Short mmCIF file of C-alpha atoms and ligand atoms in Angstrom, two decimals:
data_model
loop_
_atom_site.label_atom_id
_atom_site.label_comp_id
_atom_site.label_asym_id
_atom_site.label_seq_id
_atom_site.Cartn_x
_atom_site.Cartn_y
_atom_site.Cartn_z
CA MET A 1 -27.47 88.99 -23.94
CA SER A 2 -27.58 89.31 -20.18
CA ALA A 3 -24.39 89.88 -18.19
CA PRO A 4 -25.29 91.20 -14.76
CA PRO A 5 -22.45 93.48 -13.69
CA ALA A 6 -20.63 93.31 -10.39
CA ALA A 7 -21.82 96.49 -8.71
CA PRO A 8 -22.33 97.39 -5.07
CA ALA A 9 -25.77 96.29 -3.84
CA ASN A 10 -28.50 98.74 -4.82
CA GLU A 11 -26.12 101.00 -6.79
CA VAL A 12 -27.46 101.48 -10.27
CA VAL A 13 -24.96 101.66 -13.13
CA PRO A 14 -26.00 101.97 -16.76
CA LEU A 15 -22.84 100.48 -18.25
CA ARG A 16 -19.75 98.37 -17.45
CA TRP A 17 -16.57 97.77 -19.41
CA ARG A 18 -15.91 94.01 -19.67
CA ASP A 19 -12.33 93.49 -21.01
CA ASP A 20 -13.41 93.18 -24.65
CA HIS A 21 -16.91 94.63 -24.76
CA LEU A 22 -19.24 97.18 -23.23
CA ALA A 23 -22.20 95.89 -21.20
CA LEU A 24 -25.16 98.28 -21.44
CA LEU A 25 -28.32 98.13 -19.38
CA ASP A 26 -31.12 98.51 -21.95
CA GLN A 27 -33.04 101.45 -20.47
CA THR A 28 -35.89 101.10 -22.95
CA LEU A 29 -36.98 97.95 -21.11
CA LEU A 30 -36.91 99.39 -17.59
CA PRO A 31 -38.52 99.00 -15.15
CA ALA A 32 -40.12 95.79 -16.47
CA GLU A 33 -36.90 94.02 -17.34
CA GLU A 34 -33.19 94.39 -16.55
CA ARG A 35 -31.51 93.18 -19.72
CA TRP A 36 -27.84 93.76 -20.47
CA LEU A 37 -26.63 94.24 -24.05
CA GLU A 38 -23.16 93.15 -25.15
CA ILE A 39 -21.76 95.88 -27.37
CA ARG A 40 -18.69 94.91 -29.40
CA ASP A 41 -18.74 97.47 -32.24
CA PRO A 42 -19.43 101.18 -32.71
CA GLU A 43 -22.46 100.56 -35.00
CA PRO A 44 -24.67 98.76 -32.45
CA LEU A 45 -23.59 101.33 -29.87
CA ALA A 46 -24.70 104.17 -32.16
CA ALA A 47 -28.05 102.39 -32.62
CA ALA A 48 -28.38 101.92 -28.85
CA ILE A 49 -27.73 105.64 -28.24
CA ARG A 50 -30.24 106.67 -30.92
CA ARG A 51 -33.02 104.49 -29.49
CA LEU A 52 -32.16 105.60 -25.90
CA ALA A 53 -31.06 102.18 -24.64
CA VAL A 54 -28.31 104.31 -23.10
CA ARG A 55 -29.27 107.94 -22.50
CA GLY A 56 -28.61 110.95 -20.30
CA ALA A 57 -25.86 113.39 -21.27
CA PRO A 58 -22.93 112.08 -19.18
CA ALA A 59 -23.76 108.40 -19.81
CA ILE A 60 -23.83 108.97 -23.57
CA GLY A 61 -20.37 110.56 -23.35
CA VAL A 62 -18.93 107.65 -21.38
CA ALA A 63 -20.50 105.09 -23.73
CA ALA A 64 -19.16 106.89 -26.81
CA ALA A 65 -15.67 106.99 -25.30
CA TYR A 66 -15.76 103.18 -25.08
CA GLY A 67 -17.34 103.06 -28.53
CA VAL A 68 -14.35 104.59 -30.32
CA ALA A 69 -12.08 102.19 -28.43
CA LEU A 70 -14.18 99.26 -29.68
CA ALA A 71 -13.47 100.37 -33.25
CA LEU A 72 -9.85 99.36 -32.62
CA ALA A 73 -10.50 96.11 -30.76
CA THR A 74 -9.57 94.23 -33.95
CA GLY A 75 -8.25 95.04 -37.42
CA PRO A 76 -4.97 95.70 -39.20
CA ASP A 77 -2.70 98.46 -37.86
CA GLU A 78 -2.84 100.42 -41.10
CA GLU A 79 -6.63 100.80 -40.87
CA SER A 80 -6.62 102.26 -37.37
CA ALA A 81 -6.88 105.94 -38.35
CA ALA A 82 -9.77 105.33 -40.74
CA ARG A 83 -11.61 103.08 -38.29
CA PHE A 84 -11.19 105.59 -35.46
CA ALA A 85 -12.40 108.50 -37.61
CA ALA A 86 -15.44 106.56 -38.86
CA ALA A 87 -16.46 105.53 -35.34
CA HIS A 88 -15.88 109.05 -34.02
CA ASP A 89 -18.09 110.63 -36.68
CA LEU A 90 -20.78 107.97 -36.40
CA LEU A 91 -21.09 108.35 -32.63
CA LEU A 92 -20.89 112.15 -32.70
CA ALA A 93 -23.89 112.25 -35.03
CA THR A 94 -26.15 110.11 -32.83
CA ARG A 95 -27.62 112.86 -30.63
CA PRO A 96 -27.08 116.59 -31.13
CA THR A 97 -28.00 118.29 -27.85
CA ALA A 98 -25.91 116.63 -25.12
CA VAL A 99 -22.49 118.26 -25.42
CA ASN A 100 -20.91 115.59 -23.19
CA LEU A 101 -20.82 113.40 -26.29
CA ARG A 102 -18.56 115.81 -28.18
CA TRP A 103 -16.53 116.48 -25.03
CA ALA A 104 -15.77 112.76 -24.51
CA LEU A 105 -15.01 112.17 -28.18
CA ASP A 106 -12.67 115.19 -28.22
CA ARG A 107 -10.77 113.64 -25.33
CA GLN A 108 -10.46 110.36 -27.22
CA ARG A 109 -9.33 112.17 -30.37
CA ALA A 110 -6.55 113.80 -28.36
CA VAL A 111 -5.48 110.38 -27.04
CA PHE A 112 -5.46 108.96 -30.56
CA ALA A 113 -3.41 111.91 -31.81
CA ARG A 114 -0.89 111.52 -28.96
CA HIS A 115 -0.31 107.87 -29.94
CA ALA A 116 -0.69 108.22 -33.71
CA GLY A 117 1.33 105.56 -35.53
CA ALA A 118 1.34 103.15 -32.58
CA PRO A 119 0.19 99.55 -33.18
CA ARG A 120 -3.58 99.06 -33.11
CA ALA A 121 -3.41 97.06 -29.86
CA THR A 122 -1.61 99.93 -28.12
CA LEU A 123 -4.16 102.46 -29.37
CA PHE A 124 -6.97 100.20 -28.17
CA ALA A 125 -5.41 99.94 -24.71
CA ARG A 126 -4.89 103.72 -24.42
CA LEU A 127 -8.44 104.49 -25.57
CA VAL A 128 -9.93 102.02 -23.10
CA GLU A 129 -7.78 103.56 -20.37
CA GLU A 130 -9.08 107.04 -21.22
CA ALA A 131 -12.69 105.84 -21.34
CA ARG A 132 -12.23 104.31 -17.90
CA ALA A 133 -10.85 107.62 -16.66
CA ILE A 134 -13.82 109.52 -18.11
CA GLU A 135 -16.18 107.06 -16.43
CA ALA A 136 -14.44 107.31 -13.04
CA GLU A 137 -14.27 111.11 -13.23
CA ASP A 138 -17.98 111.33 -13.96
CA ARG A 139 -18.86 109.13 -11.00
CA ALA A 140 -16.65 111.25 -8.73
CA ALA A 141 -18.16 114.46 -10.14
CA CYS A 142 -21.65 113.19 -9.33
CA ARG A 143 -20.67 112.41 -5.73
CA ALA A 144 -19.13 115.88 -5.39
CA MET A 145 -22.26 117.52 -6.83
CA GLY A 146 -24.27 115.56 -4.28
CA SER A 147 -22.28 117.00 -1.37
CA HIS A 148 -22.33 120.57 -2.70
CA GLY A 149 -25.99 120.41 -3.68
CA ALA A 150 -27.26 118.90 -0.43
CA ALA A 151 -26.02 121.99 1.41
CA LEU A 152 -28.64 124.07 -0.46
CA PHE A 153 -31.51 122.56 1.47
CA GLY A 154 -33.11 122.84 4.89
CA THR A 155 -35.31 120.13 6.38
CA GLY A 156 -38.62 118.66 5.25
CA GLU A 157 -37.91 119.47 1.60
CA ARG A 158 -40.37 118.41 -1.07
CA LEU A 159 -38.24 118.43 -4.20
CA LEU A 160 -39.44 118.04 -7.75
CA THR A 161 -37.37 116.61 -10.59
CA HIS A 162 -38.01 116.20 -14.30
CA CYS A 163 -36.84 113.41 -16.63
CA ASN A 164 -34.08 111.15 -15.31
CA ALA A 165 -30.84 112.74 -14.21
CA GLY A 166 -30.01 109.81 -11.97
CA ALA A 167 -27.43 107.06 -11.88
CA LEU A 168 -28.81 105.71 -15.16
CA ALA A 169 -28.00 108.98 -16.91
CA THR A 170 -24.40 109.12 -15.69
CA ALA A 171 -21.58 106.73 -14.81
CA GLY A 172 -23.36 106.32 -11.48
CA PHE A 173 -25.02 108.25 -8.61
CA GLY A 174 -26.56 110.88 -10.88
CA THR A 175 -26.59 114.65 -11.12
CA ALA A 176 -29.99 116.03 -10.05
CA VAL A 177 -31.02 112.72 -8.46
CA GLY A 178 -27.55 112.54 -6.88
CA VAL A 179 -28.14 115.92 -5.23
CA ILE A 180 -31.58 114.79 -4.05
CA ARG A 181 -30.10 111.51 -2.80
CA ALA A 182 -27.36 113.26 -0.84
CA ALA A 183 -29.91 115.67 0.66
CA TRP A 184 -32.13 112.73 1.61
CA GLU A 185 -29.19 110.90 3.20
CA ALA A 186 -28.60 114.09 5.23
CA GLY A 187 -32.19 113.85 6.51
CA LYS A 188 -33.39 116.90 4.60
CA VAL A 189 -35.94 115.44 2.17
CA GLU A 190 -39.50 114.53 3.05
CA ARG A 191 -40.61 113.59 -0.44
CA VAL A 192 -39.65 113.73 -4.11
CA TRP A 193 -42.14 114.65 -6.82
CA VAL A 194 -41.30 112.83 -10.05
CA ASP A 195 -42.61 114.24 -13.34
CA GLU A 196 -43.56 111.36 -15.62
CA THR A 197 -41.81 113.16 -18.54
CA ARG A 198 -43.78 112.65 -21.71
CA PRO A 199 -43.31 111.37 -24.33
CA LEU A 200 -40.84 108.65 -23.34
CA LEU A 201 -41.56 108.62 -19.61
CA GLN A 202 -38.00 108.75 -18.27
CA GLY A 203 -39.42 110.05 -14.97
CA ALA A 204 -42.01 107.30 -14.58
CA ARG A 205 -39.89 104.44 -15.90
CA LEU A 206 -36.43 105.38 -14.66
CA THR A 207 -36.40 108.01 -11.89
CA ALA A 208 -39.22 106.37 -9.92
CA TRP A 209 -37.40 103.02 -10.29
CA GLU A 210 -34.12 104.47 -9.01
CA LEU A 211 -35.74 106.27 -6.08
CA GLY A 212 -37.62 103.08 -5.18
CA ARG A 213 -34.38 101.09 -5.08
CA LEU A 214 -32.84 103.73 -2.83
CA GLY A 215 -35.88 103.81 -0.55
CA ILE A 216 -36.42 107.54 -1.10
CA PRO A 217 -40.10 108.48 -0.66
CA HIS A 218 -41.54 109.73 -3.93
CA ARG A 219 -44.79 110.27 -5.80
CA LEU A 220 -45.20 110.18 -9.55
CA VAL A 221 -47.17 113.03 -11.15
CA THR A 222 -48.22 113.95 -14.66
CA ASP A 223 -46.12 116.73 -16.16
CA SER A 224 -49.18 118.98 -16.19
CA SER A 225 -49.58 118.70 -12.38
CA VAL A 226 -46.53 120.86 -11.59
CA GLY A 227 -48.40 124.19 -11.49
CA ALA A 228 -51.13 122.82 -9.24
CA LEU A 229 -48.58 121.27 -6.86
CA MET A 230 -46.71 124.55 -6.59
CA ALA A 231 -49.90 126.56 -6.14
CA ARG A 232 -50.71 124.35 -3.15
CA GLY A 233 -47.28 124.94 -1.65
CA LEU A 234 -46.31 121.30 -2.06
CA VAL A 235 -42.97 121.91 -3.80
CA THR A 236 -40.08 123.54 -1.92
CA GLY A 237 -37.45 123.23 -4.65
CA VAL A 238 -36.76 121.89 -8.15
CA VAL A 239 -33.58 120.04 -9.14
CA VAL A 240 -32.98 119.05 -12.77
CA GLY A 241 -30.04 117.90 -14.88
CA ALA A 242 -28.72 119.43 -18.10
CA ASP A 243 -27.65 118.42 -21.58
CA ARG A 244 -25.80 121.64 -22.38
CA ILE A 245 -25.15 124.88 -20.54
CA ALA A 246 -24.20 127.95 -22.57
CA ALA A 247 -21.70 130.57 -21.37
CA ASN A 248 -24.44 132.77 -19.88
CA GLY A 249 -26.06 129.88 -17.97
CA ASP A 250 -28.94 129.18 -20.38
CA THR A 251 -29.56 125.45 -19.96
CA ALA A 252 -30.89 122.81 -22.33
CA ASN A 253 -32.62 119.86 -20.69
CA LYS A 254 -35.48 117.46 -21.39
CA ILE A 255 -38.56 119.01 -22.98
CA GLY A 256 -40.82 120.35 -20.24
CA THR A 257 -38.00 121.65 -18.06
CA TYR A 258 -38.59 125.23 -19.23
CA THR A 259 -42.26 124.94 -18.28
CA VAL A 260 -41.28 123.78 -14.78
CA ALA A 261 -38.83 126.69 -14.47
CA VAL A 262 -41.46 129.28 -15.44
CA LEU A 263 -43.91 127.81 -12.94
CA ALA A 264 -41.22 127.76 -10.25
CA ALA A 265 -40.52 131.47 -10.85
CA ARG A 266 -44.26 132.24 -10.70
CA HIS A 267 -44.51 130.51 -7.31
CA GLY A 268 -41.19 131.60 -5.79
CA VAL A 269 -39.81 128.04 -5.76
CA PRO A 270 -36.00 127.85 -6.21
CA PHE A 271 -35.01 126.11 -9.45
CA TYR A 272 -31.60 124.38 -9.42
CA VAL A 273 -29.59 122.73 -12.20
CA ALA A 274 -27.00 120.04 -11.42
CA ALA A 275 -24.42 119.23 -14.10
CA PRO A 276 -20.74 118.37 -14.39
CA ARG A 277 -18.39 120.72 -16.22
CA SER A 278 -18.43 118.33 -19.20
CA THR A 279 -21.94 119.72 -19.83
CA PHE A 280 -20.70 123.32 -20.14
CA ASP A 281 -20.37 124.70 -23.66
CA LEU A 282 -18.70 128.03 -23.10
CA GLY A 283 -18.18 128.41 -26.85
CA LEU A 284 -21.88 129.25 -27.12
CA PRO A 285 -22.68 132.72 -25.76
CA THR A 286 -26.37 131.91 -25.11
CA GLY A 287 -28.82 129.04 -25.28
CA ALA A 288 -30.07 130.28 -28.66
CA GLY A 289 -27.18 128.42 -30.28
CA ILE A 290 -27.88 125.05 -28.65
CA PRO A 291 -28.96 122.45 -31.23
CA ILE A 292 -32.26 120.91 -30.20
CA GLU A 293 -32.89 117.30 -31.14
CA GLU A 294 -36.15 116.65 -32.95
CA ARG A 295 -37.31 113.05 -32.66
CA ARG A 296 -39.92 111.02 -34.50
CA GLY A 297 -43.49 112.27 -34.22
CA GLU A 298 -44.59 108.70 -33.47
CA GLU A 299 -43.10 109.05 -29.98
CA VAL A 300 -45.88 111.59 -29.34
CA THR A 301 -48.75 109.98 -31.24
CA HIS A 302 -48.03 106.61 -29.64
CA LEU A 303 -47.59 105.47 -26.06
CA GLY A 304 -45.75 102.22 -25.40
CA GLY A 305 -46.03 101.41 -29.10
CA ARG A 306 -49.83 101.90 -29.19
CA PRO A 307 -51.50 104.83 -30.99
CA VAL A 308 -53.16 107.39 -28.72
CA ALA A 309 -54.15 109.78 -31.53
CA ALA A 310 -56.41 109.37 -34.52
CA PRO A 311 -54.75 107.71 -37.52
CA GLY A 312 -52.96 110.30 -39.64
CA THR A 313 -52.32 112.71 -36.74
CA GLU A 314 -48.83 114.16 -37.05
CA GLY A 315 -46.70 114.59 -33.95
CA PHE A 316 -44.08 117.29 -33.38
CA ASN A 317 -41.40 116.10 -31.02
CA LEU A 318 -38.79 118.50 -29.67
CA ALA A 319 -36.72 116.39 -27.28
CA PHE A 320 -35.25 119.32 -25.32
CA ASP A 321 -35.94 122.93 -24.42
CA VAL A 322 -33.81 125.77 -23.11
CA THR A 323 -34.35 127.37 -19.71
CA PRO A 324 -33.09 130.97 -19.63
CA ALA A 325 -30.42 131.63 -17.01
CA GLU A 326 -32.58 134.23 -15.27
CA LEU A 327 -34.92 131.44 -14.07
CA ILE A 328 -32.09 129.43 -12.48
CA ALA A 329 -31.25 130.06 -8.82
CA ALA A 330 -27.99 128.07 -8.86
CA ILE A 331 -25.98 125.60 -10.91
CA VAL A 332 -24.46 122.78 -8.89
CA THR A 333 -21.27 121.44 -10.38
CA GLU A 334 -18.42 119.27 -9.09
CA THR A 335 -16.41 122.29 -7.93
CA GLY A 336 -19.25 123.88 -5.96
CA VAL A 337 -22.50 125.83 -6.25
CA LEU A 338 -22.49 128.58 -8.87
CA ARG A 339 -24.72 131.61 -8.40
CA PRO A 340 -25.75 134.34 -10.85
CA PRO A 341 -24.34 136.07 -12.74
CA PHE A 342 -23.45 132.74 -14.33
CA GLY A 343 -21.14 134.12 -17.02
CA PRO A 344 -18.18 134.76 -14.70
CA ALA A 345 -19.11 131.86 -12.39
CA LEU A 346 -19.08 129.29 -15.22
CA ALA A 347 -15.86 130.70 -16.67
CA ALA A 348 -14.18 130.51 -13.27
CA ALA A 349 -15.38 126.92 -12.73
CA VAL A 350 -13.59 125.67 -15.84
O1 MRU B 401 -33.43 112.10 -23.93
P1 MRU B 401 -32.69 111.75 -22.67
O2 MRU B 401 -33.37 110.74 -21.83
O3 MRU B 401 -31.24 111.40 -22.96
O4 MRU B 401 -32.68 113.13 -21.86
C1 MRU B 401 -31.97 113.17 -20.64
C2 MRU B 401 -32.10 114.45 -19.93
O5 MRU B 401 -32.69 115.38 -20.39
C3 MRU B 401 -31.34 114.57 -18.65
O6 MRU B 401 -32.01 115.42 -17.76
C4 MRU B 401 -29.94 115.16 -18.93
O7 MRU B 401 -29.30 114.41 -19.91
C5 MRU B 401 -29.11 115.19 -17.72
S1 MRU B 401 -28.58 113.58 -17.27
C6 MRU B 401 -27.61 113.65 -15.91
#
């Protein structure tokens, strides 16, 4: 199942539409192996999202948009509505925190409604067209965030990032890593600190891999090193991505982000969030309403499939946390850099 996509040299992309199927780079195998999965049905896509073969809020949204189209790749016309609804509900239930998933599926539902009653083949074509648009818009949004975000920095920056908010987590280029990349291309970055990001090591496995391909100088650190690095004055700024941003600016992101934000406040280090508007959930007044995914305890008690705790030890595995808006210096989005108070700034941006 390996179909290397045609992509510009060195540009990482996590997925490619291939006429009749979705090619997905299996992120669980990185950096050891670059294996592409051929996804032809919503069910294997749902399984791939659940096991994080494709992950990162915007990338999940793009993948799901193709997933509902795949539900109508074959089948009798009269089953289209039922097949679409089943795929929609299946994909929506895969991961609760990243609101980009619901946002992309809402867009596809509107497309389906606009063409209700059309032959299956027409619906398939329209849904693929919309998924392509969502993918292209996300890539453009990331580039725009890069330009806006790079302007935040001076020279000789030593920026820290948590998890992977890079090209792999989006349609390409990345959010937080896109901002760091654009700043580095502008000659402003001396070094990137990469948190390993326990338990699933998205920082170690994915962000370090992306930065290495781009030739951006970086050092990998344990999550628990952040305070010590800041105390030594070795971090000049933090840039992270987001899975959902509430109306007041409270931001859900990978577990450990909140800890980094508290440490950044303690040490006077600016803490920035980069996210497209598809990550905003202005229907939620504060972060208290953001659903937080709880994953299997085995992801904590085991490392790379091997137990690291005594047999019988139970893990508790919150996959995300919420950083209160008051700890965030700015939110970089595709329309510009938003500053506190975030309530009016976020509302104006949409
Ligand atoms: O569990 P993951 O790997 O999907 O978590 C990803 C993150 O937390 C990212 O920081 C977030 O989705 C932003 S991606 C541009």
